[in-house]
Amino acid sequence: MAGSSHGHTPAAWTGVIISFIGFCVAGVFMVAANVVGFWAGIAIVLLGGVVGLAMKAAGLGMPKESAEMAQARARAGQAQVS
């Protein structure tokens, strides 16, 4: 898995960081029994997903794998098993 660089993109990092901040905000307001603050935190979590998808659409995410690369990956996987 270390060779696949799964999720190591600006889009992924930005989306996760924003969502984590929203999670923390929602957690603090849940403990404080503040319903409006809790839902604001949930909105920030969702915003993180939207920002991550927008950045991916702008080209800051992982490029799509070509058919040739998928075939090469399948052949390599079969070679390791046998």
PDB file of C-alpha atoms in Angstrom:
ATOM      1  CA  MET A   1       0.000   0.000   0.000  1.00  0.00           C
ATOM      2  CA  ALA A   2       2.862   2.392   0.549  1.00  0.00           C
ATOM      3  CA  GLY A   3       3.557   2.534  -3.176  1.00  0.00           C
ATOM      4  CA  SER A   4       0.037   3.565  -4.145  1.00  0.00           C
ATOM      5  CA  SER A   5       0.150   7.036  -2.475  1.00  0.00           C
ATOM      6  CA  HIS A   6      -3.523   6.626  -1.665  1.00  0.00           C
ATOM      7  CA  GLY A   7      -5.002   9.955  -0.621  1.00  0.00           C
ATOM      8  CA  HIS A   8      -1.775  11.955  -0.632  1.00  0.00           C
ATOM      9  CA  THR A   9      -3.168  14.902  -2.583  1.00  0.00           C
ATOM     10  CA  PRO A  10      -3.942  18.515  -1.710  1.00  0.00           C
ATOM     11  CA  ALA A  11      -7.650  17.811  -2.274  1.00  0.00           C
ATOM     12  CA  ALA A  12      -7.676  14.901   0.176  1.00  0.00           C
ATOM     13  CA  TRP A  13      -5.664  16.682   2.865  1.00  0.00           C
ATOM     14  CA  THR A  14      -7.750  19.864   2.656  1.00  0.00           C
ATOM     15  CA  GLY A  15     -11.053  17.990   2.789  1.00  0.00           C
ATOM     16  CA  VAL A  16      -9.968  15.894   5.757  1.00  0.00           C
ATOM     17  CA  ILE A  17      -8.586  18.868   7.709  1.00  0.00           C
ATOM     18  CA  ILE A  18     -11.771  20.901   7.220  1.00  0.00           C
ATOM     19  CA  SER A  19     -13.911  17.900   8.184  1.00  0.00           C
ATOM     20  CA  PHE A  20     -11.781  17.267  11.282  1.00  0.00           C
ATOM     21  CA  ILE A  21     -12.223  20.871  12.386  1.00  0.00           C
ATOM     22  CA  GLY A  22     -15.979  20.504  11.906  1.00  0.00           C
ATOM     23  CA  PHE A  23     -15.943  17.299  13.926  1.00  0.00           C
ATOM     24  CA  CYS A  24     -14.141  19.082  16.771  1.00  0.00           C
ATOM     25  CA  VAL A  25     -16.578  22.009  16.658  1.00  0.00           C
ATOM     26  CA  ALA A  26     -19.569  19.653  16.719  1.00  0.00           C
ATOM     27  CA  GLY A  27     -18.050  17.706  19.621  1.00  0.00           C
ATOM     28  CA  VAL A  28     -17.455  20.816  21.728  1.00  0.00           C
ATOM     29  CA  PHE A  29     -20.981  22.103  21.166  1.00  0.00           C
ATOM     30  CA  MET A  30     -22.487  18.689  21.816  1.00  0.00           C
ATOM     31  CA  VAL A  31     -20.820  18.615  25.230  1.00  0.00           C
ATOM     32  CA  ALA A  32     -21.943  22.210  25.813  1.00  0.00           C
ATOM     33  CA  ALA A  33     -25.523  21.193  24.918  1.00  0.00           C
ATOM     34  CA  ASN A  34     -25.739  23.848  22.200  1.00  0.00           C
ATOM     35  CA  VAL A  35     -27.840  22.483  19.339  1.00  0.00           C
ATOM     36  CA  VAL A  36     -27.127  25.327  16.905  1.00  0.00           C
ATOM     37  CA  GLY A  37     -23.360  25.042  17.398  1.00  0.00           C
ATOM     38  CA  PHE A  38     -23.520  21.282  16.943  1.00  0.00           C
ATOM     39  CA  TRP A  39     -25.295  21.604  13.605  1.00  0.00           C
ATOM     40  CA  ALA A  40     -22.849  24.315  12.558  1.00  0.00           C
ATOM     41  CA  GLY A  41     -20.055  21.795  13.182  1.00  0.00           C
ATOM     42  CA  ILE A  42     -21.865  19.185  11.100  1.00  0.00           C
ATOM     43  CA  ALA A  43     -22.208  21.775   8.319  1.00  0.00           C
ATOM     44  CA  ILE A  44     -18.432  22.326   8.462  1.00  0.00           C
ATOM     45  CA  VAL A  45     -17.887  18.559   8.160  1.00  0.00           C
ATOM     46  CA  LEU A  46     -20.039  18.513   5.024  1.00  0.00           C
ATOM     47  CA  LEU A  47     -18.242  21.585   3.709  1.00  0.00           C
ATOM     48  CA  GLY A  48     -14.979  19.655   3.952  1.00  0.00           C
ATOM     49  CA  GLY A  49     -16.372  17.027   1.608  1.00  0.00           C
ATOM     50  CA  VAL A  50     -17.600  19.633  -0.848  1.00  0.00           C
ATOM     51  CA  VAL A  51     -14.251  21.457  -0.827  1.00  0.00           C
ATOM     52  CA  GLY A  52     -12.370  18.187  -1.347  1.00  0.00           C
ATOM     53  CA  LEU A  53     -14.560  17.252  -4.311  1.00  0.00           C
ATOM     54  CA  ALA A  54     -14.243  20.737  -5.812  1.00  0.00           C
ATOM     55  CA  MET A  55     -10.455  20.596  -5.509  1.00  0.00           C
ATOM     56  CA  LYS A  56     -10.440  17.136  -7.083  1.00  0.00           C
ATOM     57  CA  ALA A  57     -12.527  18.476  -9.979  1.00  0.00           C
ATOM     58  CA  ALA A  58     -10.004  21.328 -10.327  1.00  0.00           C
ATOM     59  CA  GLY A  59      -7.227  18.771 -10.858  1.00  0.00           C
ATOM     60  CA  LEU A  60      -5.718  18.649  -7.386  1.00  0.00           C
ATOM     61  CA  GLY A  61      -6.767  15.043  -6.707  1.00  0.00           C
ATOM     62  CA  MET A  62      -5.464  11.692  -7.898  1.00  0.00           C
ATOM     63  CA  PRO A  63      -5.471  11.292 -11.690  1.00  0.00           C
ATOM     64  CA  LYS A  64      -7.692   8.575 -13.104  1.00  0.00           C
ATOM     65  CA  GLU A  65      -5.904   5.317 -13.793  1.00  0.00           C
ATOM     66  CA  SER A  66      -5.530   4.414 -17.472  1.00  0.00           C
ATOM     67  CA  ALA A  67      -6.729   1.063 -18.815  1.00  0.00           C
ATOM     68  CA  GLU A  68      -3.128   0.035 -19.490  1.00  0.00           C
ATOM     69  CA  MET A  69      -2.125   0.761 -15.918  1.00  0.00           C
ATOM     70  CA  ALA A  70      -5.109  -1.230 -14.577  1.00  0.00           C
ATOM     71  CA  GLN A  71      -4.116  -4.218 -16.745  1.00  0.00           C
ATOM     72  CA  ALA A  72      -0.490  -3.983 -15.601  1.00  0.00           C
ATOM     73  CA  ARG A  73      -1.632  -3.853 -11.975  1.00  0.00           C
ATOM     74  CA  ALA A  74      -3.819  -6.943 -12.507  1.00  0.00           C
ATOM     75  CA  ARG A  75      -0.936  -8.848 -14.125  1.00  0.00           C
ATOM     76  CA  ALA A  76       1.400  -7.896 -11.279  1.00  0.00           C
ATOM     77  CA  GLY A  77      -1.144  -9.069  -8.723  1.00  0.00           C
ATOM     78  CA  GLN A  78      -1.516 -12.402 -10.461  1.00  0.00           C
ATOM     79  CA  ALA A  79       2.248 -12.838 -10.661  1.00  0.00           C
ATOM     80  CA  GLN A  80       2.602 -12.317  -6.906  1.00  0.00           C
ATOM     81  CA  VAL A  81      -0.057 -14.930  -6.124  1.00  0.00           C
ATOM     82  CA  SER A  82       1.409 -17.671  -8.300  1.00  0.00           C
TER      83      SER A  82
END
